[in-house]
Coordinates of C-alpha atoms in Angstrom, one line a residue:
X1 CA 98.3 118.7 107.0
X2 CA 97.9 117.3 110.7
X3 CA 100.4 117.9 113.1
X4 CA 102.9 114.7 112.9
X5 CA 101.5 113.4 109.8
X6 CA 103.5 111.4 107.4
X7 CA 102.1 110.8 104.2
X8 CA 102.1 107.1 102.9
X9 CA 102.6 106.8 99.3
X10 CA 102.3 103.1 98.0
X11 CA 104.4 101.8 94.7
X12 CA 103.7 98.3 95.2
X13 CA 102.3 98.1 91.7
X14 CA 105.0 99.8 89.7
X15 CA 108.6 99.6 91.6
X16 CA 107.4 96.9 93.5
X17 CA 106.5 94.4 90.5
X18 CA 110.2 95.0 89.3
X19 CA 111.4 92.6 91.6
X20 CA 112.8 89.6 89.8
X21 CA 110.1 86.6 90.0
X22 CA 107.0 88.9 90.9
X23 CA 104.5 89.8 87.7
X24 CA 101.1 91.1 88.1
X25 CA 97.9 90.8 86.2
X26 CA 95.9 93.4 85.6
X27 CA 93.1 91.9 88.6
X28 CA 95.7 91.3 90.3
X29 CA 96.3 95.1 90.3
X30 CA 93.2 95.8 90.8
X31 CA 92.5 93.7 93.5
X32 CA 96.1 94.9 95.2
X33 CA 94.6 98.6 94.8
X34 CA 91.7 97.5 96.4
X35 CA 93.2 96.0 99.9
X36 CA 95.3 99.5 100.1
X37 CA 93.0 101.5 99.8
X38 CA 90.4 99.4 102.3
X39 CA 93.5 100.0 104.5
X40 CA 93.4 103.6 104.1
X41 CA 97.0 104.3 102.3
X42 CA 96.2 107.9 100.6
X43 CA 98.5 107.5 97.8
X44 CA 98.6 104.2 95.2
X45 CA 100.8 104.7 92.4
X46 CA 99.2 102.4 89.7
X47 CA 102.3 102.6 87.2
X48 CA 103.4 104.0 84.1
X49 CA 100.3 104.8 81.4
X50 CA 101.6 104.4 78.0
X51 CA 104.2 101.9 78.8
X52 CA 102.4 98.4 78.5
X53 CA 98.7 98.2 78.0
X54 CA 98.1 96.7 81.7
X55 CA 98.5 100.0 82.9
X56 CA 96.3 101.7 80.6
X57 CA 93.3 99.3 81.1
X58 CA 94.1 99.6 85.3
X59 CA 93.6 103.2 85.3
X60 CA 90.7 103.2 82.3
X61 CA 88.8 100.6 85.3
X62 CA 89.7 103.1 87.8
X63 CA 88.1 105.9 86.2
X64 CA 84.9 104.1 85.9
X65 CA 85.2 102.2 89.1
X66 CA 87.0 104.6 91.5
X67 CA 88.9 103.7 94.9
X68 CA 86.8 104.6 98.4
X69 CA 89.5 107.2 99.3
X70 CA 92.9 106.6 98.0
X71 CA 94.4 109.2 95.3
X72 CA 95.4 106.9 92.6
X73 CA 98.9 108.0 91.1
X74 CA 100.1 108.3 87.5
X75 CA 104.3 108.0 87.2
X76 CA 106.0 109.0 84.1
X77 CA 110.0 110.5 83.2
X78 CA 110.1 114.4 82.8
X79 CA 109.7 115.0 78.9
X80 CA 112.7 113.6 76.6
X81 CA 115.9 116.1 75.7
X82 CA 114.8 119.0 73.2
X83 CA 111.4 118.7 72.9
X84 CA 108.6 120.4 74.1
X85 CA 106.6 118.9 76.6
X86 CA 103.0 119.4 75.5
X87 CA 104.5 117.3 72.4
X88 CA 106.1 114.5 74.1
X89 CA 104.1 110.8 73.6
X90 CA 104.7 109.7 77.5
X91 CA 103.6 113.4 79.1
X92 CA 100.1 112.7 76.8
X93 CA 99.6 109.6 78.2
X94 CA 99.4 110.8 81.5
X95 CA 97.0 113.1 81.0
X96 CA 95.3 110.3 79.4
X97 CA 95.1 108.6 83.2
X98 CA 93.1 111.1 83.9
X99 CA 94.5 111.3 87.6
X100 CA 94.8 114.4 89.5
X101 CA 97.9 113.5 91.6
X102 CA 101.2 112.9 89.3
X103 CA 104.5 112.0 90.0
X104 CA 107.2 112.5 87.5
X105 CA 111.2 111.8 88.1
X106 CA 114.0 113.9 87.0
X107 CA 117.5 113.3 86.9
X108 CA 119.4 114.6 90.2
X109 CA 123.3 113.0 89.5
X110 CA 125.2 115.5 86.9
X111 CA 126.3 111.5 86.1
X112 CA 123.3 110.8 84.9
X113 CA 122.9 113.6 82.8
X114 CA 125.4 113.4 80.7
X115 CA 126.1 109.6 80.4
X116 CA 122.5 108.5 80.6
X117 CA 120.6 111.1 78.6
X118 CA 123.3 112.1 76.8
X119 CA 122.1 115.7 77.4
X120 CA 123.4 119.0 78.8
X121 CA 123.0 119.9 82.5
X122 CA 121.0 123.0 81.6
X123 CA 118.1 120.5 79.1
X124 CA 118.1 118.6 82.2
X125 CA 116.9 121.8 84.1
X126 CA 114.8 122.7 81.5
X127 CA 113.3 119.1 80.8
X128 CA 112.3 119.2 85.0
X129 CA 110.6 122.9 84.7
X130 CA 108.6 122.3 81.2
X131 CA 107.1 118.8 82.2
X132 CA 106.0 120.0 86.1
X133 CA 104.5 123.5 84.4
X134 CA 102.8 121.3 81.7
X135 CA 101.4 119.3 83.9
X136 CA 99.8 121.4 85.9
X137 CA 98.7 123.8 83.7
X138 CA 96.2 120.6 82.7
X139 CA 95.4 121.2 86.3
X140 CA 97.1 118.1 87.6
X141 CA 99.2 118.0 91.0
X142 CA 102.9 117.0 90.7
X143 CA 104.7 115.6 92.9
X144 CA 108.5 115.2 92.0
X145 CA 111.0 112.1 92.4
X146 CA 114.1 113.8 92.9
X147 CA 115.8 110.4 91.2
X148 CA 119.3 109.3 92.4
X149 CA 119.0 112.3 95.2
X150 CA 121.6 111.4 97.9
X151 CA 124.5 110.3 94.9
X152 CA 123.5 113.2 93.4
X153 CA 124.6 115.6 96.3
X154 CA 127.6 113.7 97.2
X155 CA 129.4 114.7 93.4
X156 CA 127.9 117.8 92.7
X157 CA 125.7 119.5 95.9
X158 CA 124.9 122.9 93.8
X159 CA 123.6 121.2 90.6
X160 CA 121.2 119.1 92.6
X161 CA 120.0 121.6 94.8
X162 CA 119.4 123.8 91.5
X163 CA 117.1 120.3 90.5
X164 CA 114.9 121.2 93.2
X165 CA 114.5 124.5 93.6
X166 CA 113.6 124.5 89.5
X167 CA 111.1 121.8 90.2
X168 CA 109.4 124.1 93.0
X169 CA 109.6 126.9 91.4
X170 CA 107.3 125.1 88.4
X171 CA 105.0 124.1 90.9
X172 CA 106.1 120.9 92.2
X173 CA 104.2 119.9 95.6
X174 CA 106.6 117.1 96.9
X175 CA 109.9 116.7 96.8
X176 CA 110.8 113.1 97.1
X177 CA 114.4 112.7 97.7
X178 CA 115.5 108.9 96.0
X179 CA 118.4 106.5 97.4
X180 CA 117.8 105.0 94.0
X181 CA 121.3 102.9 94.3
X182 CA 120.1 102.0 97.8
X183 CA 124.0 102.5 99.3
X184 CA 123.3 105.9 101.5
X185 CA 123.6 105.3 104.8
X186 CA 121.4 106.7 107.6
X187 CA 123.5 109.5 109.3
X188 CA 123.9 110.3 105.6
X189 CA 120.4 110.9 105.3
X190 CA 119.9 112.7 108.2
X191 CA 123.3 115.3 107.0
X192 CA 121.9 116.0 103.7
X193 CA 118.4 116.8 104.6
X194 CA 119.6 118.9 106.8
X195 CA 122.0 120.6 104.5
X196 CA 118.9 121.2 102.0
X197 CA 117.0 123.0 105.1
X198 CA 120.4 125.6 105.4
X199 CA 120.8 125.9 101.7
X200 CA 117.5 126.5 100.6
X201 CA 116.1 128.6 103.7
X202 CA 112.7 129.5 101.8
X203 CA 112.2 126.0 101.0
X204 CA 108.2 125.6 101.7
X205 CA 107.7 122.3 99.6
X206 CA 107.5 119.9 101.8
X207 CA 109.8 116.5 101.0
X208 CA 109.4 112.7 101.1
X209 CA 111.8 109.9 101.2
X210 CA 111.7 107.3 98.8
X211 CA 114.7 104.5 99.8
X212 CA 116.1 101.3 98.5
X213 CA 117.5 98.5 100.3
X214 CA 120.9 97.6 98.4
X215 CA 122.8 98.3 101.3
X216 CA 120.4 96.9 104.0
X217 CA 119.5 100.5 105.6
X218 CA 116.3 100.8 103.3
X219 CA 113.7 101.4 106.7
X220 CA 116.7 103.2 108.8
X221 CA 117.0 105.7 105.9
X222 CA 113.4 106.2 105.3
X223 CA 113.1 106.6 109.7
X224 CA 115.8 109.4 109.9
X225 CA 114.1 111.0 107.0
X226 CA 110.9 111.5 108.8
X227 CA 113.1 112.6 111.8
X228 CA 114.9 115.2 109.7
X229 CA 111.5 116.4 108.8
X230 CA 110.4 114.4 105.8
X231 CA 106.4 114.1 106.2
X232 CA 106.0 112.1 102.6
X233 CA 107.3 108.0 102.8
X234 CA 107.3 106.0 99.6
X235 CA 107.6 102.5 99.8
X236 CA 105.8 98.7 98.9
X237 CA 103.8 96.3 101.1
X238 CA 106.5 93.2 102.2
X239 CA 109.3 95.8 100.7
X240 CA 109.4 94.4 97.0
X241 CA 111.2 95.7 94.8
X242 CA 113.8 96.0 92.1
X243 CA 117.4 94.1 93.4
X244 CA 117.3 94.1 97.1
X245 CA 113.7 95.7 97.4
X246 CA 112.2 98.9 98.4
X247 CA 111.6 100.2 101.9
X248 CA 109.4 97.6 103.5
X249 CA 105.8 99.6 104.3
X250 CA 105.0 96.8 106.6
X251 CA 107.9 97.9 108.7
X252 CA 107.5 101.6 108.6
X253 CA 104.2 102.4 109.3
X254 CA 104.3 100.4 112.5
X255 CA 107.6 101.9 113.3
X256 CA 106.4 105.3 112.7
X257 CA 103.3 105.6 114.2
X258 CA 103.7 103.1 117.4
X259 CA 107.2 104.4 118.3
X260 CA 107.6 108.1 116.9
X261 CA 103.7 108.9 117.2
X262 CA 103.5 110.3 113.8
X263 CA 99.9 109.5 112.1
X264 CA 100.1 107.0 108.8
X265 CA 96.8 105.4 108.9
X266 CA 93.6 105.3 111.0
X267 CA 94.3 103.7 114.1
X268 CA 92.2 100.8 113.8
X269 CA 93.8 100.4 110.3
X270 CA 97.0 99.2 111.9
X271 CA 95.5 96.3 112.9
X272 CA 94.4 95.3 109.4
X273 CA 98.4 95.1 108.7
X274 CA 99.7 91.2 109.0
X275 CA 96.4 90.0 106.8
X276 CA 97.8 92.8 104.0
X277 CA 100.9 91.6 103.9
X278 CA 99.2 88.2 103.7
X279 CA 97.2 88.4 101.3
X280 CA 99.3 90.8 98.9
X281 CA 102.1 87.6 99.0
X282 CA 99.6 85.2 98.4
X283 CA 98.5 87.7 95.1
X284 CA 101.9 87.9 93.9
X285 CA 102.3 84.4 94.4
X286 CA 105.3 84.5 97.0
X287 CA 105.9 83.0 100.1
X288 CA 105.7 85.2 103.2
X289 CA 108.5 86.1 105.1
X290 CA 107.6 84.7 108.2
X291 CA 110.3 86.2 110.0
X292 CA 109.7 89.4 108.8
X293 CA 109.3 92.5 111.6
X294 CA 106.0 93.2 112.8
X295 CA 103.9 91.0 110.0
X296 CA 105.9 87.7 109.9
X297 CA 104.0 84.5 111.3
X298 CA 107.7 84.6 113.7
X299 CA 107.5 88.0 114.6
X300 CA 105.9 87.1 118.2
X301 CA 107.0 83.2 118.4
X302 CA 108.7 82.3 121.6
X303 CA 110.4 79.4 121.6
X304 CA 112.6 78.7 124.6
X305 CA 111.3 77.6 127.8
X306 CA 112.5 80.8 130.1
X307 CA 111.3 83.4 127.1
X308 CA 108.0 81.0 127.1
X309 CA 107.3 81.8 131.2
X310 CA 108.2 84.9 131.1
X311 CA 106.2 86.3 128.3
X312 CA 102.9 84.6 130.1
X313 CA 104.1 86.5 133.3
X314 CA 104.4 90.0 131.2
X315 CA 104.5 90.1 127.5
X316 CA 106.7 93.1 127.5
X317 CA 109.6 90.9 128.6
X318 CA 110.2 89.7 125.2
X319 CA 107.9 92.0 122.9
X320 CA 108.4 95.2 121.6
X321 CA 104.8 96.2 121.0
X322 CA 101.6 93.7 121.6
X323 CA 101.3 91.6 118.1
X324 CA 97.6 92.1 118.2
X325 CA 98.0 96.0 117.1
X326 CA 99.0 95.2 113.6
X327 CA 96.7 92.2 113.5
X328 CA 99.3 89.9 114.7
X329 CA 99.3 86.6 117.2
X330 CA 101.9 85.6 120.2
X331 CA 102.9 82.0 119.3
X332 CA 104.4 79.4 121.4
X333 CA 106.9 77.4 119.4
X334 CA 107.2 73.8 120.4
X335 CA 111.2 72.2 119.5
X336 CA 113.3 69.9 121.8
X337 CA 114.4 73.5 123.7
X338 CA 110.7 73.2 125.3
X339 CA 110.3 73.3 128.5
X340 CA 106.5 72.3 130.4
X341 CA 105.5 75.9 130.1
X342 CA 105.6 76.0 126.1
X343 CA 103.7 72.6 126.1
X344 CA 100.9 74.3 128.9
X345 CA 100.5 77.2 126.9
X346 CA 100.9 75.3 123.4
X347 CA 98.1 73.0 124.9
X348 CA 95.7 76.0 126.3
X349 CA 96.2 78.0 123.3
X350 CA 94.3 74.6 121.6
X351 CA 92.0 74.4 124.0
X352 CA 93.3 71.6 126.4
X353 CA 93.8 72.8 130.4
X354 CA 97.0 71.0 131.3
X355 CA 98.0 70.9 135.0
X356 CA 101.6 70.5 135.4
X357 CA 101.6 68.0 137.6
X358 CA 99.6 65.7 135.3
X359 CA 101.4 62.5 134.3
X360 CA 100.7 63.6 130.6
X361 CA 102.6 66.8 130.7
X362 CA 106.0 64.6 130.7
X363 CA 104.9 62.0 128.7
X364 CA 104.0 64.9 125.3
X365 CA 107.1 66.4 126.5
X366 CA 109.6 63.3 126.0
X367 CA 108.2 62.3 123.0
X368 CA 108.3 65.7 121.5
X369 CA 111.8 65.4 122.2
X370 CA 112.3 62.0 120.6
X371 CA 110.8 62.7 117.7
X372 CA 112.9 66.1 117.0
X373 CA 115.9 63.8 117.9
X374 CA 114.6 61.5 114.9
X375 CA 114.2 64.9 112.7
X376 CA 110.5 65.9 113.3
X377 CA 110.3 69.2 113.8
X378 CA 106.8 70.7 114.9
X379 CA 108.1 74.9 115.4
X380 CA 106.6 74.8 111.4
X381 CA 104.0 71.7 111.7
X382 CA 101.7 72.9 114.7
X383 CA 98.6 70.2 113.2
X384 CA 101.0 67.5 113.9
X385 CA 101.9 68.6 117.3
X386 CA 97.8 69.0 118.2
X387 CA 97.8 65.4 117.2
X388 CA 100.7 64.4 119.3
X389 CA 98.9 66.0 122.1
X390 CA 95.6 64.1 121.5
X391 CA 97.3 60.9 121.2
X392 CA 98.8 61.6 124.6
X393 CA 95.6 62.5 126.2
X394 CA 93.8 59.3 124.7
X395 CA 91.8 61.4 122.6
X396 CA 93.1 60.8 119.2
X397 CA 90.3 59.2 117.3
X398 CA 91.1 56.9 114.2
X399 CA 89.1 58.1 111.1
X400 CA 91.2 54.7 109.4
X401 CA 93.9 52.9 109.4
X402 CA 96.4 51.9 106.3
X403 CA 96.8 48.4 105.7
X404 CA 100.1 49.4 102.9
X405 CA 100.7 51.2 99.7
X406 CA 102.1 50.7 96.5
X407 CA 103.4 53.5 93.8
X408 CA 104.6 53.0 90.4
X409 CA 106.3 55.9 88.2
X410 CA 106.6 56.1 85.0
X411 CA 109.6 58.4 84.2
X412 CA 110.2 57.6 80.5
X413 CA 108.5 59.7 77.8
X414 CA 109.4 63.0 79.0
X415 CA 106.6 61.6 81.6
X416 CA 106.5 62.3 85.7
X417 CA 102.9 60.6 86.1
X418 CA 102.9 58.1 88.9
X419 CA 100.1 55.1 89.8
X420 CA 99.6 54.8 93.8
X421 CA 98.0 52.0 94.7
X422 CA 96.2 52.0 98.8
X423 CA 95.2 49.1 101.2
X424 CA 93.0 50.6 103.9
X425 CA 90.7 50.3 106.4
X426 CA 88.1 52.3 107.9
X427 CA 85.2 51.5 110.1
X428 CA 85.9 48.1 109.3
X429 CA 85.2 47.9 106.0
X430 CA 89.0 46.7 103.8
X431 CA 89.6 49.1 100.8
X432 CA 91.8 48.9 97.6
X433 CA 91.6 51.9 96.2
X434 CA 94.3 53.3 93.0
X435 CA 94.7 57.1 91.4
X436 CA 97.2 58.6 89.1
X437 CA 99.6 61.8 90.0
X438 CA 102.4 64.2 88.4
X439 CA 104.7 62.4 90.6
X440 CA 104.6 59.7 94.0
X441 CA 102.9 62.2 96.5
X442 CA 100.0 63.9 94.3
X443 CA 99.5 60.3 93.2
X444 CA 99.4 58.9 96.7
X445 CA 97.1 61.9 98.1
X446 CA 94.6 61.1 95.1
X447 CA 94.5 58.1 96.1
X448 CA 93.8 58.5 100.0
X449 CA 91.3 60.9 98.9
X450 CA 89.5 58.9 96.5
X451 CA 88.7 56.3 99.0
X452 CA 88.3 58.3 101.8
X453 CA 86.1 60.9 100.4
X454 CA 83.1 58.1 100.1
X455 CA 83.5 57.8 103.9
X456 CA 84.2 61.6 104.6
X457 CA 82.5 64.0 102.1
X458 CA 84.6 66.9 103.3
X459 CA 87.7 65.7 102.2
X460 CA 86.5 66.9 98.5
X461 CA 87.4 70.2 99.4
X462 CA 91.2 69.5 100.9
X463 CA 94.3 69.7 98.7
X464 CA 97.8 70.9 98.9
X465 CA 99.1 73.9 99.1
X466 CA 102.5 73.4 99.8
X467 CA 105.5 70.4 99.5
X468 CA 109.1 71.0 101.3
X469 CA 111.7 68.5 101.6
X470 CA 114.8 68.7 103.5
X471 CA 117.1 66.0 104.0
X472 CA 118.7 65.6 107.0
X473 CA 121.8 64.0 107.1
X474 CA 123.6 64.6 103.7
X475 CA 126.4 62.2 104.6
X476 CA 124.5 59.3 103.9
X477 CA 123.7 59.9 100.5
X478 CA 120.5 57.9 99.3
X479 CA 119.9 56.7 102.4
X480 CA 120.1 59.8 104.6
X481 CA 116.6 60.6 106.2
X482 CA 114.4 63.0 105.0
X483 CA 111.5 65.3 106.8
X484 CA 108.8 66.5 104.8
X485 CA 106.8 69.4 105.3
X486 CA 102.9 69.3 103.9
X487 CA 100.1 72.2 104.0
X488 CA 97.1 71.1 103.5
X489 CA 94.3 73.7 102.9
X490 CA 90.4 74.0 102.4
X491 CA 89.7 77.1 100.7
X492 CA 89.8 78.8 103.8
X493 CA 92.3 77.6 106.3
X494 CA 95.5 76.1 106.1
X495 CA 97.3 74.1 108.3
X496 CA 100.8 72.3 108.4
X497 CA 101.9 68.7 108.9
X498 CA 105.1 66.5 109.5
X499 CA 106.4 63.1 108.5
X500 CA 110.1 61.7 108.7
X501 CA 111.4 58.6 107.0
X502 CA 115.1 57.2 105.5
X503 CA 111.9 56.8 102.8
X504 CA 111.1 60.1 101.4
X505 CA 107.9 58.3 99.8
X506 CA 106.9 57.1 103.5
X507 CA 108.0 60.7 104.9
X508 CA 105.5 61.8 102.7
X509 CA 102.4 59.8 103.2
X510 CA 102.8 60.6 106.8
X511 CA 102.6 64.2 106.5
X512 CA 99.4 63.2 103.8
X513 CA 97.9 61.3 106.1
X514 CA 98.1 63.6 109.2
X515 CA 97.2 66.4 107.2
X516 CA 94.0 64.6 105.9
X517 CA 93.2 63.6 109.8
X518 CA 93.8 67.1 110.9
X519 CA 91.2 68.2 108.1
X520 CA 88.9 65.3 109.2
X521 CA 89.0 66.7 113.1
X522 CA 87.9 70.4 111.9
X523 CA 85.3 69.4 110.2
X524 CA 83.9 66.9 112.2
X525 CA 80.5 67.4 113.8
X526 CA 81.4 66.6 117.5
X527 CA 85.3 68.1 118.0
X528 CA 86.3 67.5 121.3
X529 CA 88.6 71.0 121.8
X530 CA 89.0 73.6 119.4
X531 CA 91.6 73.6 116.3
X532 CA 94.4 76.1 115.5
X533 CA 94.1 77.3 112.1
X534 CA 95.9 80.2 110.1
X535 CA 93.9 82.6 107.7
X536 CA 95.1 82.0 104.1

């Protein structure tokens, strides 16, 4: 092993699909593999073969269609009480994987042993030596999950340490040490590991740290770890996982090879790190944390005026590491706190030179913060700001105008569908133009696009992505006013639109509407300054 090196050892696609809400396909295990291993992670634990035929076919496609350099991982228990293991189903279906590198977990917590397996402590022994000797006697390498480590030690320190030193002694070539419960606490970590160091002085196995996040200390414990000595970190990409979530990968590696210097990935692979996360959300089908550390869209957005200045003086003053390292991008959030040197920067960042002295800068500035007094809020709808700032400057073109709308919903039935029906203009020419929807907005935005698309062929290929609605003053019951966020996407970028109304429909077409003109000015021939967009 290198000097410094910690080991990163993915479980995305086993512990992390436990979370509640989160199922994977079998592509969309492959495809998850895939991006990790691009990345350069050296360990992908693909799941458990034998327990649902998903994982069977993944590894069966990964024998015939092997990863670039990542050791694919099979996980399985340690054989079942009193039986051998050369007999037991599960054991046979690893070796049916076909992988070189296994990891089996064995019960740690006396607890366990007798309430869960219903077993003695000395089977339990026993069950840990037969299945690691098994294995590699089929010439497989085994690392072991030391499973409920740290509660383990706290009731019964002997019978734990006995755990691992039987699973060395079989062979075992990790130890991972689990905070399965997720409640130890970080000068815990550090106490115990040290402990195993005094109490097992020939200890030449090296160990990992695999950590839950129960108790909010998943990345603190998995840190001291690595500072006790641990050179093996097991964790999933955006920290998914079973209750609370596993040790967040996207936090660790950053934090252990920008800020304690010990190797993870390839340098340059860092900076693949925010489009991972990205893209492994938009797999699983979840949102992304934007104000996640290191990856979120948040991470590096500055939003008061004094951070704003400062930050274009020296970054350093409010960031802990530059954001384009793990493939990240400083932000300028515009909101009624804005000051002229978020709107300058806001504005250069599109494209637009803005002196401060200019008559405009003032103008953008007080209606920003008239509209955020009426409920706009543009921190989350940065298309609608560009907009704001083109309509300032003069520059806003008009790709039509709406002449008034009209929507119908039929509700009975067990039926949402809804009938909009348009009046517009554009280039002069009067439309009426009508579309159906599963409810008001997709209804209305059918309808927009159906006439507009005869006009602008590239509106075909928008849609939405994305609908939030948050009303604004509760007190005032059906009348209270409403903001609605729209993303608006097409295929390959995304971008983000506002619209506010005491008329949720109105709110809506707004944020519609401006999302369709912000499409409009990307794709148009002749754009006068460049567009902010965000990679989907």
């Amino acid at each position: 092993m290198k000097e410094q090196q910690v080991w990163i050892y993915d479980t995305t696609l086993r512990d992390g699909s436990q979370r509640e809400g989160l199922a994977l396909s079998f592509e969309d295990k492959i495809r998850i593999a895939q991006t990790l291993d691009e990345m350069g992670i050296p360990f992908i634990e693909g799941g458990w073969p034998g327990a649902n035929p998903k994982d069977v076919q993944f590894f069966w496609h990964l024998r015939e269609n092997p990863l670039k350099q990542a050791q694919v991982v099979a996980f399985c228990s340690t054989r079942r009480p009193n039986i051998s293991a050369k007999d037991d189903k599960l054991l046979k279906a690893i070796l049916a994987a076909e992988t070189l590198w296994v990891t089996i977990f064995g019960k740690s917590w006396d607890l366990h042993v007798t309430e869960g397996l219903h077993t003695s402590l000395a089977e339990n022994l026993a069950m840990i030596d037969d299945s690691i000797r098994f294995l590699k006697s089929q010439g497989r390498r085994v690392i072991y999950d030391a499973e409920h480590w740290f509660d383990g030690y706290k009731h019964n320190p002997d019978y734990a340490l006995q755990t691992l030193q039987t699973a060395v002694d079989a062979g075992a070539e990790w130890l991972v040490l689990c905070d399965t419960n997720g409640g130890t606490l970080p000068h815990e970590v550090i106490e115990i590991i040290e402990e195993i160091y005094l109490k097992l002085p020939d200890l030449q196995v090296p160990l990992g740290i695999h950590t839950h996040n129960d108790a909010g200390m998943a990345e603190a414990n998995a840190v001291m770890a690595v500072q006790a000595g641990a050179t093996m970190v097991q964790g999933t990409i955006n920290g998914y996982g079973e209750r609370c979530g596993n040790a967040n990968l996207c936090t660790l590696m950053p934090t252990l090879q920008l800020k304690l210097k010990r190797q993870c990935l390839e340098s340059m692979a860092l900076n693949r790190l925010t489009a991972t996360s990205r893209l492994v959300s938009e797999i699983v089908n979840l949102a992304p944390d934007e104000h996640a550390p290191y990856v979120g869209r948040s991470a590096f957005a500055h939003k008061g005026g004094i951070h704003v200045s400062a930050v274009q003086k020296n970054p350093l003053t409010y960031e802990h590491i530059a954001p384009e390292s793990i493939g990240n991008e400083r932000r300028i959030v515009i909101s009624d706190q804005s000051g002229l040197s978020n709107i300058l920067s806001k504005a250069q960042s599109f494209g637009i030179e803005l002196d401060k002295s200019n008559p405009e800068c003032r103008e953008i500035l007080q209606q920003l913060k008239d509209l955020e007094h009426e409920g706009y809020q543009f921190e989350a709808a940065e298309a609608s700001f560009k907009l704001l700032i083109r309509s300032a400057l003069g520059q806003r073109q008009e790709f039509f105008s709406l002449q008034g709308f009209h929507v119908n919903c039929d509700v009975g039935n067990d039926s949402s569908l809804a009938i909009a029906t348009i009046k517009l203009e554009v280039h002069g020419k009067k439309l009426l133009e009508a579309a159906e929807g599963n409810g008001p907005v997709a209804a209305l935005d059918a309808a927009l696009r159906k006439a507009l698309t005869k006009f602008y062929p590239a509106i075909a290929n928008f849609g939405l992505t994305d609908y939030k609605v948050r009303i604004l003053d509760g007190a005032a019951g059906t009348e209270a006013k409403t903001r609605v966020l729209v993303e608006s996407s097409d295929g390959k970028t995304r971008w983000t639109t506002v619209g506010v109304s005491k008329n949720i429909l109105e709110a809506s077409y707004r944020a519609v509407v401006e999302g369709i003109e912000y499409g409009l000015l990307m794709h148009s021939p002749y754009p006068s300054v460049p567009l902010p967009v965000h990679s989907l």
